Coordinates of C-alpha atoms in Angstrom, one line a residue:
M251 CA -39.4 -11.3 71.8
S252 CA -38.3 -10.0 67.8
S253 CA -40.4 -11.7 65.1
F254 CA -40.4 -11.1 61.5
F255 CA -43.5 -9.3 61.3
T256 CA -42.0 -6.8 63.6
T257 CA -39.1 -6.2 62.4
P258 CA -38.8 -2.8 60.7
A259 CA -38.9 -2.1 56.9
S260 CA -35.7 -1.6 56.4
Q261 CA -34.5 -4.1 57.9
K262 CA -36.0 -6.6 56.2
K263 CA -35.1 -5.6 52.6
R264 CA -32.2 -5.4 53.8
K265 CA -32.3 -9.1 54.8
R266 CA -33.9 -9.8 51.8
E267 CA -30.7 -8.3 49.9
D268 CA -28.1 -10.9 52.3
N269 CA -30.1 -13.6 52.1
A270 CA -29.7 -13.5 48.4
R271 CA -26.2 -12.5 47.7
A272 CA -25.2 -14.9 50.2
P273 CA -26.0 -18.1 47.4
S274 CA -24.1 -16.3 44.5
S275 CA -20.9 -15.2 46.9
T276 CA -21.2 -18.6 48.7
K277 CA -21.2 -20.3 45.3
K278 CA -18.0 -17.4 43.3
R279 CA -16.1 -19.3 46.3
V280 CA -16.5 -22.5 46.0
T281 CA -15.8 -22.2 42.2
A282 CA -13.0 -20.0 43.0
A283 CA -11.7 -22.6 45.6
G284 CA -13.0 -26.0 43.5
S285 CA -11.7 -27.6 46.5
N286 CA -14.4 -27.7 48.8
S287 CA -17.0 -30.8 49.4
K288 CA -21.2 -29.5 49.5
S289 CA -21.7 -30.5 53.2
Q290 CA -20.0 -27.8 53.7
N291 CA -21.1 -25.0 51.8
N292 CA -24.2 -26.0 53.0
N293 CA -22.9 -24.8 56.3
R294 CA -22.0 -21.9 55.4
V295 CA -24.4 -21.1 53.3
K296 CA -26.6 -22.3 56.6
A297 CA -24.7 -19.5 58.8
S298 CA -24.5 -17.1 56.1
R299 CA -28.5 -16.9 56.4
D300 CA -28.4 -17.0 60.2
D301 CA -25.9 -14.0 60.2
S302 CA -27.8 -12.2 58.2
I303 CA -31.2 -12.7 59.9
S304 CA -29.9 -12.1 63.1
G305 CA -28.3 -9.0 62.4
S306 CA -24.6 -9.4 63.9
G307 CA -21.6 -8.6 61.8
S308 CA -19.6 -11.4 63.2
E309 CA -18.1 -10.8 59.3
D310 CA -15.0 -11.5 58.6
D311 CA -13.3 -9.2 56.4
A312 CA -12.9 -10.8 53.3
P313 CA -16.5 -12.7 52.8
Q314 CA -17.4 -8.1 53.5
R315 CA -14.8 -7.9 51.0
R316 CA -16.0 -10.2 48.5
A317 CA -20.0 -8.8 49.3
G318 CA -19.2 -4.9 48.9
D319 CA -18.0 -6.4 45.4
E320 CA -22.1 -7.3 44.5
E321 CA -23.4 -4.7 45.6
D322 CA -20.9 -2.8 43.1
S323 CA -21.8 -5.2 40.3
L324 CA -25.1 -5.3 40.8
S325 CA -25.3 -1.9 41.1
T326 CA -23.3 -1.8 38.5
E327 CA -25.7 -4.2 36.3
S328 CA -29.0 -1.9 37.8
S329 CA -27.6 0.5 35.8
D330 CA -26.2 -0.3 32.6
E331 CA -30.2 -1.0 32.5
D332 CA -31.4 2.1 33.4
E333 CA -29.3 3.8 31.2
T334 CA -30.6 5.2 27.7
G335 CA -29.6 5.5 24.3
A336 CA -27.1 8.2 24.5
E337 CA -25.6 7.0 28.1
R338 CA -24.5 4.4 26.9
R339 CA -22.9 6.0 23.9
L340 CA -21.5 9.3 26.0
R341 CA -19.4 6.0 28.4
L342 CA -18.8 4.1 26.0
A343 CA -16.6 7.2 24.2
E344 CA -15.2 7.9 28.1
Q345 CA -14.1 4.1 27.6
Y346 CA -12.3 4.8 24.4
L347 CA -11.2 7.9 24.8
D348 CA -9.2 6.4 28.4
N349 CA -8.3 3.3 26.3
I350 CA -6.0 6.1 23.8
K351 CA -5.1 7.7 26.6
G352 CA -3.0 4.8 27.7
E353 CA -1.6 4.5 24.2
V354 CA 0.2 8.0 24.1
D355 CA 3.2 8.7 25.4
T356 CA 2.4 11.6 27.0
V357 CA 6.1 12.3 28.7
G358 CA 7.3 15.2 27.5
F359 CA 4.2 16.6 26.6
D360 CA 1.3 19.4 28.6
A361 CA -1.6 17.1 28.8
E362 CA -3.9 19.8 27.3
D363 CA -1.7 19.4 24.1
V364 CA -2.2 15.9 24.3
D365 CA -6.3 15.6 25.0
R366 CA -6.0 18.6 22.5
D367 CA -4.2 17.6 19.5
L368 CA -3.2 14.4 19.5
I369 CA -6.4 12.6 20.7
A370 CA -9.0 15.0 18.3
E371 CA -6.4 13.5 15.0
R372 CA -6.0 10.3 16.5
L373 CA -10.1 10.3 15.8
K374 CA -10.0 11.7 12.9
E375 CA -7.4 8.9 12.1
D376 CA -10.6 5.8 13.0
V377 CA -12.9 7.7 11.3
A378 CA -11.6 7.7 8.0
A379 CA -9.5 4.7 7.7
T380 CA -13.7 3.4 8.9
K381 CA -14.8 5.0 5.3
G382 CA -11.6 4.2 3.6
R383 CA -11.1 7.8 3.3
L384 CA -7.0 9.3 2.7
Y385 CA -6.5 10.7 6.7
R386 CA -2.4 9.9 6.2
H387 CA -0.5 12.7 5.0
I388 CA 3.1 11.5 4.7
A389 CA 4.2 12.9 2.0
S390 CA 5.9 15.9 3.8
N391 CA 7.0 13.7 6.3
L392 CA 9.6 11.5 4.4
D393 CA 13.1 12.5 2.3
F394 CA 13.6 10.9 -1.1
S395 CA 16.6 13.0 -1.7
A396 CA 18.9 10.9 0.1
A397 CA 18.3 7.4 0.1
S398 CA 20.2 4.8 0.2
K399 CA 20.1 2.8 -2.8
T400 CA 20.5 -0.9 -3.6
N401 CA 20.4 -2.0 -7.4
F402 CA 20.6 -5.9 -7.6
R403 CA 18.9 -8.5 -10.6
A404 CA 19.8 -12.4 -12.4
D405 CA 20.4 -13.5 -14.9
T406 CA 17.6 -12.9 -16.6
Q407 CA 15.5 -10.6 -18.9
T408 CA 13.4 -8.0 -18.7
T409 CA 12.1 -7.9 -15.4
T410 CA 8.0 -7.7 -16.4
S411 CA 7.0 -7.1 -13.0
I412 CA 7.4 -6.9 -8.8
A413 CA 5.9 -8.3 -5.7
V414 CA 6.4 -8.2 -1.9
C415 CA 5.5 -9.3 0.7
P416 CA 7.7 -8.2 3.9
P417 CA 10.7 -9.5 4.4
Y418 CA 11.0 -11.2 0.4
V419 CA 10.0 -9.6 -2.9
Y420 CA 8.7 -11.9 -6.2
T421 CA 10.1 -10.9 -9.6
V422 CA 9.8 -11.7 -12.9
S423 CA 11.1 -11.7 -17.3
K424 CA 10.3 -12.4 -20.0
D425 CA 12.5 -15.9 -20.2
I426 CA 10.0 -17.3 -18.2
T427 CA 11.2 -16.7 -14.8
L428 CA 9.8 -16.0 -11.4
I429 CA 12.0 -16.0 -8.4
K430 CA 11.9 -15.7 -5.3
W431 CA 14.0 -13.1 -2.5
E432 CA 14.2 -12.1 0.9
L433 CA 15.2 -8.3 1.6
P434 CA 18.1 -7.1 4.4
T435 CA 15.8 -6.0 7.6
P436 CA 17.0 -2.6 8.6
P437 CA 19.9 -1.8 10.7
Q438 CA 18.5 -2.3 14.4
P439 CA 20.7 0.6 16.9
R440 CA 22.9 -1.1 19.8
L441 CA 23.1 -0.1 22.6
Q442 CA 27.0 0.5 24.1
V443 CA 26.8 -0.4 27.5
P444 CA 30.0 1.3 29.5
S445 CA 31.8 -1.4 31.7
R446 CA 32.3 -1.2 35.6
K447 CA 35.6 -3.2 34.9
K448 CA 39.2 -1.4 32.2
K449 CA 41.0 -4.7 30.7
K450 CA 43.6 -5.1 28.3
T451 CA 42.6 -7.0 25.9
A452 CA 43.2 -7.3 21.9
P453 CA 41.8 -4.5 20.2
S454 CA 38.3 -5.9 18.2
K455 CA 37.4 -6.6 14.8
P456 CA 35.0 -4.6 13.2
P457 CA 31.9 -5.4 13.0
R458 CA 30.7 -7.0 10.1
P459 CA 28.8 -5.5 7.2
I460 CA 25.9 -4.8 6.9
R461 CA 23.9 -7.1 4.0
R462 CA 22.2 -4.9 1.8
R463 CA 21.5 -7.0 -1.6
P464 CA 18.5 -9.4 -1.7
I465 CA 20.1 -12.9 -1.0
K466 CA 17.9 -15.0 -3.8
L467 CA 16.4 -17.7 -2.6
L468 CA 13.7 -19.8 -4.5
Y469 CA 14.4 -20.3 -8.4
T470 CA 11.7 -21.3 -10.9
R471 CA 11.4 -21.0 -14.8
G472 CA 9.8 -22.0 -17.4
N473 CA 10.1 -23.5 -21.4
H474 CA 8.0 -21.6 -24.4
H475 CA 8.9 -25.5 -26.2
E476 CA 5.7 -26.3 -23.8
S477 CA 2.9 -24.2 -25.2
R478 CA 1.2 -26.9 -26.9
N479 CA 1.0 -29.2 -24.3
Q480 CA -1.7 -28.7 -21.6
K481 CA -0.4 -30.9 -18.8
Y482 CA 2.5 -28.9 -18.4
Q483 CA 2.7 -27.0 -15.3
H484 CA 4.4 -24.1 -15.8
H485 CA 4.5 -20.5 -17.3
T486 CA 5.1 -21.2 -21.7
A487 CA 5.6 -17.7 -23.1
A488 CA 7.1 -14.2 -20.7
I489 CA 4.8 -13.2 -17.8
L490 CA 3.8 -10.6 -17.1
T491 CA 2.4 -9.7 -13.5
V492 CA 2.6 -11.4 -10.2
A493 CA 1.0 -10.5 -6.6
A494 CA 1.4 -12.2 -3.6
T495 CA -1.0 -12.3 -0.5
P496 CA -1.8 -10.9 1.7
D497 CA -1.0 -13.6 4.0
G498 CA 2.3 -14.7 2.6
R499 CA 1.1 -18.5 1.8
Y500 CA -0.2 -17.8 -1.9
V501 CA 2.0 -16.1 -5.4
V502 CA 0.0 -15.2 -8.6
T503 CA 1.4 -14.5 -12.4
G504 CA 0.0 -13.7 -15.5
G505 CA 1.6 -14.8 -18.7
A506 CA 0.9 -14.1 -22.2
D507 CA 0.5 -17.4 -22.4
K508 CA -3.7 -16.8 -21.3
R509 CA -2.5 -18.7 -18.0
L510 CA -3.3 -18.0 -14.7
I511 CA -1.4 -19.4 -12.4
I512 CA -1.4 -20.1 -8.8
W513 CA 2.1 -20.2 -7.1
S514 CA 2.8 -22.7 -3.1
A515 CA 4.9 -19.4 -1.9
S516 CA 6.9 -22.2 0.6
D517 CA 8.5 -23.4 -2.0
L518 CA 7.4 -22.4 -5.9
K519 CA 5.3 -25.9 -6.4
P520 CA 2.3 -24.4 -8.6
L521 CA -0.7 -25.7 -6.9
R522 CA -3.6 -25.0 -9.4
I523 CA -2.9 -23.3 -13.4
F524 CA -6.7 -21.6 -14.3
T525 CA -7.1 -21.3 -18.8
Q526 CA -9.8 -19.2 -17.9
H527 CA -9.7 -15.8 -19.8
R528 CA -8.6 -15.5 -23.8
D529 CA -5.7 -13.9 -23.9
A530 CA -2.7 -12.3 -22.0
V531 CA -3.4 -12.0 -18.4
T532 CA -1.5 -8.5 -17.6
G533 CA -2.7 -6.9 -13.5
L534 CA -3.4 -8.7 -11.1
A535 CA -5.0 -6.9 -7.4
F536 CA -5.3 -9.4 -4.5
R537 CA -8.5 -7.0 -2.6
K538 CA -7.4 -5.6 0.8
G539 CA -6.6 -7.7 3.0
T540 CA -8.0 -11.4 2.0
N541 CA -7.9 -13.8 -0.7
Q542 CA -9.8 -13.0 -2.5
L543 CA -7.6 -11.9 -6.3
Y544 CA -8.7 -9.2 -9.6
S545 CA -7.2 -10.3 -12.8
C546 CA -7.1 -8.0 -15.5
S547 CA -6.7 -8.7 -18.9
K548 CA -6.2 -8.3 -22.9
D549 CA -9.2 -10.3 -23.8
R550 CA -11.2 -7.9 -21.7
T551 CA -12.5 -8.1 -19.0
I552 CA -11.8 -8.3 -15.9
K553 CA -12.0 -12.2 -13.8
T554 CA -12.4 -12.0 -10.2
W555 CA -11.3 -15.7 -8.3
S556 CA -11.1 -17.5 -4.7
L557 CA -7.2 -18.5 -3.4
D558 CA -9.3 -19.7 -0.2
E559 CA -11.1 -21.6 -2.6
L560 CA -9.1 -22.0 -5.3
G561 CA -11.8 -21.1 -7.8
Y562 CA -13.4 -19.2 -10.1
M563 CA -15.9 -16.7 -8.8
E564 CA -17.2 -14.7 -11.7
T565 CA -16.6 -11.8 -14.9
L566 CA -17.4 -8.5 -15.4
F567 CA -18.0 -7.1 -19.0
G568 CA -17.7 -3.6 -20.0
H569 CA -14.4 -2.1 -21.3
Q570 CA -14.4 -1.8 -25.0
D571 CA -10.3 -2.3 -25.5
E572 CA -7.1 -4.4 -23.8
V573 CA -7.4 -4.2 -19.7
M574 CA -4.2 -3.6 -19.2
D575 CA -3.9 -3.0 -15.3
V576 CA -6.3 -3.0 -12.1
A577 CA -6.0 -2.4 -8.2
A578 CA -8.5 -2.9 -5.8
L579 CA -8.5 -1.7 -2.0
A580 CA -10.4 -2.8 2.1
L581 CA -13.8 -2.4 0.1
E582 CA -15.7 -5.0 -2.5
R583 CA -14.6 -3.3 -5.4
C584 CA -11.3 -2.4 -8.3
V585 CA -10.2 0.1 -10.5
S586 CA -9.6 -1.0 -13.9
V587 CA -8.0 1.1 -17.5
G588 CA -9.0 -0.1 -20.5
A589 CA -6.1 1.1 -23.0
R590 CA -7.3 3.1 -25.9
D591 CA -10.9 3.0 -24.9
R592 CA -9.9 5.2 -22.7
T593 CA -12.4 4.2 -19.4
A594 CA -11.4 3.3 -16.3
R595 CA -13.7 1.6 -14.0
L596 CA -15.0 1.2 -10.8
W597 CA -16.2 -2.4 -10.4
K598 CA -18.5 -2.9 -7.3
V599 CA -19.5 -6.9 -7.2
V600 CA -21.4 -6.7 -4.9
E601 CA -23.7 -4.7 -6.2
E602 CA -22.5 -5.9 -9.5
S603 CA -22.6 -2.6 -11.0
Q604 CA -20.4 -0.2 -12.5
L605 CA -18.9 3.7 -12.9
V606 CA -17.0 5.2 -16.7
F607 CA -14.6 7.7 -16.0
R608 CA -14.3 9.2 -19.5
G609 CA -10.9 10.5 -20.2
G610 CA -9.1 10.9 -23.5
G611 CA -9.1 14.2 -23.6
G612 CA -6.0 16.8 -23.5
T613 CA -4.2 19.3 -21.5
N614 CA -4.5 22.3 -23.5
E615 CA -6.9 22.6 -20.8
K616 CA -6.1 26.3 -19.2
R617 CA -7.8 26.1 -15.9
R618 CA -5.3 23.3 -15.2
L619 CA -1.9 24.4 -16.9
T620 CA 0.6 26.5 -15.1
R621 CA 3.0 29.2 -16.0
Q622 CA 5.5 26.2 -17.0
E623 CA 3.7 24.3 -18.6
Q624 CA 2.2 26.9 -21.1
D625 CA 4.8 27.1 -23.0
S626 CA 6.8 26.5 -26.1
T627 CA 8.7 23.6 -27.6
M628 CA 11.4 25.7 -30.3
V629 CA 11.4 22.9 -33.2
N630 CA 13.3 22.6 -36.5
G631 CA 12.1 27.2 -36.3
S632 CA 8.4 26.1 -35.6
S633 CA 6.5 26.8 -32.1
V634 CA 5.4 23.4 -30.4
P635 CA 3.2 23.7 -27.5
K636 CA 4.1 21.7 -24.3
T637 CA 0.7 20.6 -23.9
S638 CA -0.9 20.5 -27.0
H639 CA 0.0 16.0 -26.8
V640 CA -3.6 13.7 -26.8
E641 CA -4.2 10.9 -24.8
G642 CA -4.1 8.3 -27.0
S643 CA -4.7 5.3 -24.8
I644 CA -4.5 4.3 -20.3
D645 CA -2.3 2.0 -19.0
R646 CA -2.1 2.3 -15.5
V647 CA -4.3 3.4 -12.2
A648 CA -4.0 2.9 -8.4
M649 CA -5.8 3.7 -5.3
I650 CA -5.7 6.5 -3.3
D651 CA -9.0 5.6 -0.7
E652 CA -11.7 4.2 -1.9
E653 CA -13.4 7.6 -3.5
T654 CA -9.6 8.3 -5.0
F655 CA -7.4 6.6 -7.8
V656 CA -4.3 7.9 -10.4
T657 CA -3.7 6.7 -13.8
G658 CA -1.6 7.2 -15.8
S659 CA -1.5 7.6 -20.1
D660 CA 0.8 7.5 -23.0
N661 CA 0.8 11.3 -23.0
G662 CA 2.7 11.1 -20.1
G663 CA 0.0 12.6 -17.7
I664 CA -1.4 11.6 -14.5
S665 CA -4.2 11.7 -14.3
L666 CA -6.3 12.2 -10.8
W667 CA -9.7 11.2 -10.7
S668 CA -13.6 11.4 -7.4
L669 CA -16.0 9.2 -7.5
H670 CA -18.3 12.3 -7.4
K671 CA -17.0 12.9 -11.2
K672 CA -16.5 11.5 -14.7
K673 CA -13.6 13.9 -15.9
P674 CA -10.6 14.3 -14.2
V675 CA -9.6 16.3 -11.7
F676 CA -6.3 17.1 -11.8
T677 CA -4.3 16.3 -15.0
V678 CA -0.1 16.4 -14.4
P679 CA 0.8 16.6 -17.9
A680 CA 4.3 15.4 -19.4
A681 CA 5.5 15.0 -16.0
H682 CA 8.1 12.9 -17.2
G683 CA 9.2 15.5 -19.4
L684 CA 9.2 14.6 -23.4
D685 CA 11.6 12.7 -25.8
P686 CA 14.1 15.4 -27.9
A687 CA 12.6 15.2 -31.6
L688 CA 13.5 12.2 -33.9
K689 CA 15.9 13.3 -36.8
P690 CA 14.3 13.1 -40.6
E691 CA 16.9 10.2 -41.5
E692 CA 15.1 8.3 -38.5
A693 CA 11.7 8.7 -38.9
S694 CA 12.0 8.8 -42.3
A695 CA 12.8 6.1 -45.1
E696 CA 13.7 8.1 -48.1
V697 CA 17.1 8.9 -49.7
V698 CA 16.4 12.8 -48.9
P699 CA 13.5 13.1 -46.6
D700 CA 10.9 16.1 -45.5
P701 CA 12.5 17.7 -43.5
K702 CA 9.0 18.2 -41.8
V703 CA 7.8 15.1 -41.4
P704 CA 9.4 14.8 -37.3
A705 CA 7.0 15.6 -35.1
G706 CA 8.3 17.6 -32.5
P707 CA 9.4 15.9 -29.1
Q708 CA 6.6 13.3 -28.2
P709 CA 5.9 12.2 -23.9
R710 CA 7.9 9.7 -22.1
W711 CA 5.0 7.0 -20.7
I712 CA 3.9 6.1 -17.0
T713 CA 4.6 3.0 -17.3
A714 CA 4.9 2.2 -13.8
L715 CA 2.5 4.3 -10.9
A716 CA 2.2 3.6 -7.2
T717 CA 0.4 4.2 -4.1
V718 CA 0.6 3.8 0.1
P719 CA -3.2 2.8 1.1
Y720 CA -4.8 5.8 2.3
S721 CA -2.0 8.2 2.1
D722 CA -0.8 11.8 0.2
L723 CA 1.1 9.8 -1.4
I724 CA 2.2 8.6 -5.5
L725 CA 5.0 7.8 -6.9
S726 CA 5.1 6.8 -10.8
G727 CA 8.0 5.4 -13.3
S728 CA 8.8 5.7 -17.0
W729 CA 12.5 6.0 -19.0
D730 CA 13.5 8.4 -18.2
G731 CA 16.0 7.4 -14.5
W732 CA 13.8 8.8 -12.0
V733 CA 11.3 7.4 -9.3
R734 CA 8.9 10.7 -9.4
V735 CA 7.6 11.7 -6.4
W736 CA 3.3 13.0 -5.3
K737 CA 1.2 14.1 -3.3
V738 CA -2.0 14.3 -2.8
S739 CA -4.2 18.3 -2.3
E740 CA -5.1 17.9 1.6
D741 CA -8.0 19.6 -0.2
K742 CA -8.3 17.2 -3.1
K743 CA -7.7 18.6 -5.6
R744 CA -4.8 18.8 -7.3
I745 CA -1.6 16.7 -7.7
E746 CA 1.6 18.6 -6.7
E747 CA 5.0 17.1 -7.2
V748 CA 7.6 16.3 -4.0
G749 CA 11.4 15.6 -4.9
A750 CA 12.3 12.3 -6.9
L751 CA 14.5 9.2 -5.4
E752 CA 18.0 10.8 -6.6
K753 CA 20.5 9.4 -4.4
G754 CA 23.4 6.8 -5.7
S755 CA 26.0 5.2 -4.1
L756 CA 29.7 6.9 -5.1
Q757 CA 31.0 4.1 -7.5
E758 CA 26.7 4.5 -8.6
Q759 CA 28.1 8.2 -9.0
R760 CA 31.6 7.9 -10.5
D761 CA 30.3 4.9 -13.2
G762 CA 26.8 5.5 -14.1
H763 CA 26.2 6.5 -17.8
A764 CA 26.0 9.9 -18.2
A765 CA 22.4 10.9 -18.9
M766 CA 22.5 12.4 -23.0
T767 CA 20.5 15.3 -24.2
E768 CA 19.7 16.7 -27.7
I769 CA 20.1 20.5 -28.9
D770 CA 20.0 21.2 -32.1
G771 CA 21.1 18.0 -33.4
S772 CA 23.9 18.9 -31.1
K773 CA 24.6 15.9 -27.4
E774 CA 26.2 17.7 -24.0
E775 CA 25.4 16.0 -20.5
S776 CA 23.2 16.7 -18.2
E777 CA 23.8 17.7 -14.9
E778 CA 22.2 15.8 -12.7
Q779 CA 22.3 11.6 -12.7
P780 CA 18.3 9.2 -13.8
S781 CA 18.8 7.2 -9.7
V782 CA 16.7 3.8 -12.0
R783 CA 18.6 3.0 -15.7
G784 CA 16.3 1.4 -18.7
V785 CA 12.7 1.7 -18.4
I786 CA 10.4 1.4 -15.1
N787 CA 7.5 -1.3 -15.4
D788 CA 6.6 -1.9 -12.0
I789 CA 6.6 -0.2 -7.9
E790 CA 6.1 -2.1 -5.4
V791 CA 6.8 0.4 -1.8
F792 CA 5.6 -0.3 2.4
E793 CA 6.2 0.7 5.1
R794 CA 8.6 -0.6 7.7
G795 CA 7.6 -0.2 11.5
I796 CA 4.4 0.9 13.2
R797 CA 2.5 3.3 10.9
G798 CA 5.6 4.0 8.8
E799 CA 8.0 5.5 11.6
D800 CA 11.4 3.3 10.1
G801 CA 10.1 5.1 6.8
L802 CA 9.4 3.4 3.6
C803 CA 10.7 1.1 1.8
I804 CA 9.9 1.1 -2.1
V805 CA 10.6 -1.4 -4.5
V806 CA 11.5 -1.4 -8.5
A807 CA 11.4 -3.6 -11.9
T808 CA 14.0 -2.2 -14.8
G809 CA 14.7 -3.6 -18.0
K810 CA 16.1 -2.4 -21.8
E811 CA 12.5 -2.7 -22.5
H812 CA 8.9 -2.0 -22.2
R813 CA 7.2 -5.6 -20.5
F814 CA 5.4 -5.5 -23.6
G815 CA 6.8 -5.5 -26.3
R816 CA 10.4 -4.5 -28.2
W817 CA 9.3 -1.5 -30.7
K818 CA 11.8 0.0 -28.0
T819 CA 15.0 -0.5 -26.8
H820 CA 16.5 1.2 -24.3
K821 CA 20.0 1.7 -22.3
G822 CA 20.0 0.2 -19.1
K823 CA 19.5 -3.0 -16.6
N824 CA 17.7 -5.5 -16.9
G825 CA 16.6 -5.7 -12.9
A826 CA 15.5 -4.7 -10.1
T827 CA 16.4 -1.7 -7.3
I828 CA 15.5 -1.0 -4.0
F829 CA 15.7 2.0 -2.2
G830 CA 15.6 3.0 1.9
V831 CA 13.6 6.5 2.8
T832 CA 13.8 7.7 5.8
Q833 CA 11.8 10.5 8.3
K834 CA 13.1 13.7 7.7
S835 CA 14.9 15.0 10.8
D836 CA 13.0 17.7 13.7
S837 CA 16.2 20.1 13.4
E838 CA 15.9 19.9 9.0
P839 CA 13.0 22.2 7.6
S840 CA 10.0 20.6 5.6
G841 CA 10.7 22.4 2.5
K842 CA 14.5 21.3 2.8
G843 CA 15.4 18.0 0.6
S844 CA 12.6 18.1 -2.4
K845 CA 13.2 18.7 -5.8
S846 CA 10.6 21.4 -6.5
M847 CA 7.9 20.3 -9.3
D848 CA 8.2 23.5 -11.0
Q849 CA 11.5 22.2 -11.9
G850 CA 10.6 19.3 -12.6
P851 CA 9.9 18.5 -16.0
S852 CA 9.7 22.1 -17.2
E853 CA 13.4 22.5 -16.4
M854 CA 14.0 19.0 -18.1
Q855 CA 12.8 20.1 -21.1
S856 CA 14.5 23.6 -21.3
K857 CA 17.5 22.0 -21.2
I858 CA 16.4 19.2 -24.0

């Protein structure tokens, strides 16, 4: 007769494992079933114990399957406890690669190509995204020359700023108006299913035309007569800037009346009015993915706000002149430009420190000039170097990634900056060309003006600047009639021109005004028609589809005047323009359809 003491050691070990597993498996069965009584569970436990001790193999298939699962889980747990840190990292990496393989569509591709190209690219993008570095090169894949164009406007004065929170657009103007628009959705391709039975039916109506113009949803307007009323819940002077939260709940506006107002995006009703700024509010920027707001003002300060609490946080000091623009991305930091102090400052809010980047130099350094940029222009018989314009004010800024940003100046230069260098890495001089020189009678009040008084052609300011975050795409605007497209080189050391948004509808090309240029006092009609009339005061851009697979949507704010003053009036219309940019077709060469930068401002100046 066998007993516990006469049983071999191998059987005793198996019996102890079975004896330990039986209650847990019974417990799982009780939890899954949820309807067995306590007495039945006790009977099953006893029966399982008797079977394990006796060593009989009369268990059914289901308990054996559950027992096998328990052994796998125990072995997995034991292996997890025994594995080292390197083995754990390797296991997680293999799981990550398996997940990526499941996401990648491998139809029509070789498995080796997928593993080598797509997965490697995805890994690089994920690493770059976590570190906040540029990782997407999309500028060469978009067809900017064939961009669709749609104008929309309301009965307002100059549009000073624009904000986008798809599918809505918010515009503000000098006559104290805030308007909410709804963007048209891009048409979806329809699948035509052939019918089996052919029936004689009446001719169907033509399809309904696709709506291209935005719909005006809400409208609110302030009153400048209420400037002394402290309880007035609106602006009392021109609204200069607007921004929308990423979640679409709030809209924020800042104006020349020193007010910063938080609006409800659903009905455009004011929720909170802040008066901490001591001068006009000139720029707003949200931290990406949050409701933390940065505002800059002519009082030389940048203030941070929390819209989750609708409260003020802190003030950043350091600029020596009016702060004209501010930009931010995902990290808790922002970049601002200080007009005529000719500095750009990166503020590290958490560390309470700042990095100062000093501009103010000319664009006549030989290492930055190409052969075309070194050409001079003949004005009144004298040679005026094209690159002799000194930077007087930095007016615009936009962040490319957490370590790179671009600025625009009043000398027409677009500068590329890096956190590792205090001077610009690269500068594009006169990016939007030069205005023709003034006539002696226009530059002087004398009855018989001196012909030597007028200066040479002056560069057009950079009045608007925008980027697609964490990509190589840059958009700039001025009053030359073009939204110019640039890209950052792969080594992040140069800015190259891609083209311009230049295609309009046929009716606009027929009715559009001819761009007039001046050559030796005579006016001629230029060959190209401008795509945007007036001054481009602001640019907003967002991607459509997953990872921009449906292209870009670019919204441009235009007006007859600059957003900060009325010292010069340009021919144009007060309103906004939408450009739809699609991906290039696979059959189209990469260089086709883009306007070369080498013939951009230089050839425009040669025509002038």
